[in-house]
mmCIF file of C-alpha atoms in Angstrom:
data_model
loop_
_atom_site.group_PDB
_atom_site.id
_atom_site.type_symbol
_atom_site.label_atom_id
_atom_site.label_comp_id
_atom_site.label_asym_id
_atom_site.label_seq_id
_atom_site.Cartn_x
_atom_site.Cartn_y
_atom_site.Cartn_z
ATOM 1 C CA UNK A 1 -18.183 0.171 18.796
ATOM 2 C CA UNK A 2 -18.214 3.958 19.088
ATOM 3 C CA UNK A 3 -21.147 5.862 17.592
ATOM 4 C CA UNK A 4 -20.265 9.274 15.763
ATOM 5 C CA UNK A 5 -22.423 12.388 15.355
ATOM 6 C CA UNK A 6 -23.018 13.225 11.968
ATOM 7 C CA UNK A 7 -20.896 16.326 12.692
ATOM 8 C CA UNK A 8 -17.983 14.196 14.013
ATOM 9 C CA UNK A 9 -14.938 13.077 11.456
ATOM 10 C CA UNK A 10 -12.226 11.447 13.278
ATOM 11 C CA UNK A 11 -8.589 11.987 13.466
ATOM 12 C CA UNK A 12 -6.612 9.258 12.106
ATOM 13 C CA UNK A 13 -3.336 8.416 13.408
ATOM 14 C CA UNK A 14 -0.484 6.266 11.824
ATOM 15 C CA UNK A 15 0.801 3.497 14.167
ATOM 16 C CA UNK A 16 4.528 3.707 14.389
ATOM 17 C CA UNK A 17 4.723 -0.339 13.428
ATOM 18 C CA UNK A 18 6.150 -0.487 9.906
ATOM 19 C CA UNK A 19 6.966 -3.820 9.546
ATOM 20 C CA UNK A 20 4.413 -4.656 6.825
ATOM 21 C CA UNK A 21 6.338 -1.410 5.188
ATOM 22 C CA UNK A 22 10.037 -2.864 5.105
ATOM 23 C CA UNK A 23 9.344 -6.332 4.380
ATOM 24 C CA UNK A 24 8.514 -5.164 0.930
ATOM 25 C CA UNK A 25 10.683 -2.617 0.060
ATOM 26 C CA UNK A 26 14.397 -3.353 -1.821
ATOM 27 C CA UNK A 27 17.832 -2.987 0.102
ATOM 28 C CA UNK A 28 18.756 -0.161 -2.441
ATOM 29 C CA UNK A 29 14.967 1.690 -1.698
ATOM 30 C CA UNK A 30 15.334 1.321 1.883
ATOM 31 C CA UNK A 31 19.112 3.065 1.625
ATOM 32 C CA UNK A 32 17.869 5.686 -1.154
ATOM 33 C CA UNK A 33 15.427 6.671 1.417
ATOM 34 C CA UNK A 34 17.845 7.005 4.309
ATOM 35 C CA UNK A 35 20.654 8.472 1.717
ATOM 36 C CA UNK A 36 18.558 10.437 -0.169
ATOM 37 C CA UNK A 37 15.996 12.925 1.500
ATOM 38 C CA UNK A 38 13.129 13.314 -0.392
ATOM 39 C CA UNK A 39 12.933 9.871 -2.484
ATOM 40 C CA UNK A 40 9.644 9.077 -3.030
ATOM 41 C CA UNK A 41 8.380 5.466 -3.336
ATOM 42 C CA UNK A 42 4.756 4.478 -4.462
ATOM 43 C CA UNK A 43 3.218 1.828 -2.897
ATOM 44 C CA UNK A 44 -0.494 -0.004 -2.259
ATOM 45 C CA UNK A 45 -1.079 -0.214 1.386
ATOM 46 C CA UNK A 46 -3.798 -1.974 3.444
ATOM 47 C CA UNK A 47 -5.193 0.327 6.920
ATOM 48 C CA UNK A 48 -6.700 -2.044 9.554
ATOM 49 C CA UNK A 49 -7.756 0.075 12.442
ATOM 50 C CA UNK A 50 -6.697 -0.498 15.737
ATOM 51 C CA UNK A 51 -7.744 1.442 18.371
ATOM 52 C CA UNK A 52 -9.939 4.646 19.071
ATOM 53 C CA UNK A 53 -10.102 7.375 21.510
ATOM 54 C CA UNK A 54 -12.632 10.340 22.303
ATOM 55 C CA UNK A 55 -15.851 8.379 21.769
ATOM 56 C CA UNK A 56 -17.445 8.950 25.323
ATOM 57 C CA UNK A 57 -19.799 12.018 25.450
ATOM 58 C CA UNK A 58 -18.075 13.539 28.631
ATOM 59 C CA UNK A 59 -14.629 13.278 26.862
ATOM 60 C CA UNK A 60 -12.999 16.538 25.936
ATOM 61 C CA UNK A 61 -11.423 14.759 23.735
ATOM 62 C CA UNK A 62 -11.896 15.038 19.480
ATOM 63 C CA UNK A 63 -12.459 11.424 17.987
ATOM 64 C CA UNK A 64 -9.116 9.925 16.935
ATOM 65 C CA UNK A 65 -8.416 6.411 15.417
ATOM 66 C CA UNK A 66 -5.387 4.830 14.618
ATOM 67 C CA UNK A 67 -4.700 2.961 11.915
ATOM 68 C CA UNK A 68 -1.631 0.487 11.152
ATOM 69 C CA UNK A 69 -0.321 -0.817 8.081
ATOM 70 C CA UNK A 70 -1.213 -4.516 7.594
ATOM 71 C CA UNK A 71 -0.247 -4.736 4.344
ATOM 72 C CA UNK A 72 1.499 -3.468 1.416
ATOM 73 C CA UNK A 73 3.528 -3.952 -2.000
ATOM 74 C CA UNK A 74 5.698 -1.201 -2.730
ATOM 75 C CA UNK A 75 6.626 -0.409 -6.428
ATOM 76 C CA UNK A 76 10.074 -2.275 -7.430
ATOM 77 C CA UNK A 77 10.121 -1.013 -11.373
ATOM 78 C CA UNK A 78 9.507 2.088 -13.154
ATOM 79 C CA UNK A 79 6.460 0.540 -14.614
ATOM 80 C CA UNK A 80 5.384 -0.277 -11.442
ATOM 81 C CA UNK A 81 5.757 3.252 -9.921
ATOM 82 C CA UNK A 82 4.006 4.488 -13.384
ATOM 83 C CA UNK A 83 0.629 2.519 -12.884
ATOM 84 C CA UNK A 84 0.011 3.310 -9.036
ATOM 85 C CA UNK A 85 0.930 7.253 -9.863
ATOM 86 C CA UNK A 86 -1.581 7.087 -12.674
ATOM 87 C CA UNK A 87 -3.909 5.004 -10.311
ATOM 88 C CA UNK A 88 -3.927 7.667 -7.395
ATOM 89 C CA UNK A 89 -4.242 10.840 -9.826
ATOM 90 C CA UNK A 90 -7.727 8.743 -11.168
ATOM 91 C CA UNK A 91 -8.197 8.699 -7.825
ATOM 92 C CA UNK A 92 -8.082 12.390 -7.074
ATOM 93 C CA UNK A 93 -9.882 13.450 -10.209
ATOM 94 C CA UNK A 94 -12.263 11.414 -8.761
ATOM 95 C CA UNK A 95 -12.280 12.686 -5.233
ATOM 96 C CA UNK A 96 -12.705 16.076 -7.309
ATOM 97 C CA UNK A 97 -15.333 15.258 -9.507
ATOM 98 C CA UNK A 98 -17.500 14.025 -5.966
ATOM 99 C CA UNK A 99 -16.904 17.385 -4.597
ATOM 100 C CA UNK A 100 -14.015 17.350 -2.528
ATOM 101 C CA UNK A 101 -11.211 19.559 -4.988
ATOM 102 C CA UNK A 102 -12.742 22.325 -7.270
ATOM 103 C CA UNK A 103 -9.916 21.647 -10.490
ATOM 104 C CA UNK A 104 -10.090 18.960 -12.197
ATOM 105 C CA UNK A 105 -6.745 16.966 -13.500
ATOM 106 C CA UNK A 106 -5.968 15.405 -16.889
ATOM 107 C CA UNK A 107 -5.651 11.845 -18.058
ATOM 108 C CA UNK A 108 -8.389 9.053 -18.317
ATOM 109 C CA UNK A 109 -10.573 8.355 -15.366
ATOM 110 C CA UNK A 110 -10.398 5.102 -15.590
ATOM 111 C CA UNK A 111 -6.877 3.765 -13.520
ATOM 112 C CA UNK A 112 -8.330 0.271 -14.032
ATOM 113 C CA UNK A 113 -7.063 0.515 -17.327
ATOM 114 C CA UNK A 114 -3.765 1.506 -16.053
ATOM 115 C CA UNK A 115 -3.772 -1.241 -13.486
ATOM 116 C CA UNK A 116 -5.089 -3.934 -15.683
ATOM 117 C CA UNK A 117 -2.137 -3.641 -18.186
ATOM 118 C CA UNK A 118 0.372 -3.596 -15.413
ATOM 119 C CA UNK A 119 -1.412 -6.631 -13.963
ATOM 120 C CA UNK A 120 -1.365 -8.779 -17.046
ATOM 121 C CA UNK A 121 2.573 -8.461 -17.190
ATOM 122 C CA UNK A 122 2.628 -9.900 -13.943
ATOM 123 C CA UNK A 123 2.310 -13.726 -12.735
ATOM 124 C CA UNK A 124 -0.368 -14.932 -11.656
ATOM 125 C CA UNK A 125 -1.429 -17.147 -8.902
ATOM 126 C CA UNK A 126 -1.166 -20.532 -10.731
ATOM 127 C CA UNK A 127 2.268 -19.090 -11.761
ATOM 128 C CA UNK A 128 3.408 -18.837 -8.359
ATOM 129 C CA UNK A 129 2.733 -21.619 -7.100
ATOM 130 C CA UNK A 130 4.464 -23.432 -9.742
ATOM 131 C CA UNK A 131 7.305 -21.496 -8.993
ATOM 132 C CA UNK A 132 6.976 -22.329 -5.875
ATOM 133 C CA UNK A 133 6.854 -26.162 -6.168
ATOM 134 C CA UNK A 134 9.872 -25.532 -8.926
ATOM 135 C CA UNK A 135 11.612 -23.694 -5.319
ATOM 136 C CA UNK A 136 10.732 -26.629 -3.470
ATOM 137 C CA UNK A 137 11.931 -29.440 -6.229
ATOM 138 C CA UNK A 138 15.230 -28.020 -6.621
ATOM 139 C CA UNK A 139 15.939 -27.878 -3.069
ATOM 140 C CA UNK A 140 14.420 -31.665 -2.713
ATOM 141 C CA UNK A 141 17.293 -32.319 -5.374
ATOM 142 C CA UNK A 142 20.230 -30.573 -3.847
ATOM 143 C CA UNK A 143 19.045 -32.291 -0.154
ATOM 144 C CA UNK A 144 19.718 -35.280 -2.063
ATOM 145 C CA UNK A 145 23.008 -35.024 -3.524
#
């Protein structure tokens, strides 16, 4: 593994593979984003990193990484959208608050409050797995027939 200076921050570069990206996203958000320039989605994404360049000392090269998307749920409801924009504002506040932004933004710094309401209207593991056995019954069922 590559050892930084202090001094050194990396690049990082997106990986073109979006696969992760477009299994999760609706029909109608993947058109609105082709037919409509400038729709935004929100989503929660997972970065693995993959590879790395400019790590030996005679390379006249900065440091770079590249990252890839290895997972991710985009937002599929209003109330969705709602709790991941208030999530990543508590976010920045934060990020401003530890020095990085010199304003800081309005709202409650807390987006696990946010996310923990949108959470609880959501099912839970044991609930999808009994869906999932429900899935599997009926199709048991109609095999039969």
């Amino acid at each position: 593994m590559p050892k930084l200076s202090p001094a050194d921050v990396p690049e990082v570069k997106l990986d073109p593979a979006a696969a992760a990206i477009e299994a999760t996203m609706t029909r109608e958000q993947r058109r609105g984003l082709f037919e409509k320039p400038g729709m935004v989605v929100y989503a929660i994404v997972e970065l693995t990193s993959k590879s790395y360049t400019g790590h030996a000392e005679d390379e006249d090269k900065d440091p770079q990484v590249k990252v890839r998307v290895t997972g991710c749920e985009v937002a599929r409801s209003d109330e969705d959208a709602k709790a991941l924009i208030e999530a990543r504002r508590a976010m920045y506040r934060g990020r401003q608050i530890d020095g990085t932004f010199d304003e800081v933004g309005k709202g409650s710094l807390h987006p696990n409050a946010e996310l923990g309401l949108l959470t609880a209207s959501k099912p839970t593991e044991g609930e999808l797995k009994e869906h999932k056995r429900q899935v599997e019954d009926r199709r048991r069922a109609e095999y039969v027939r």
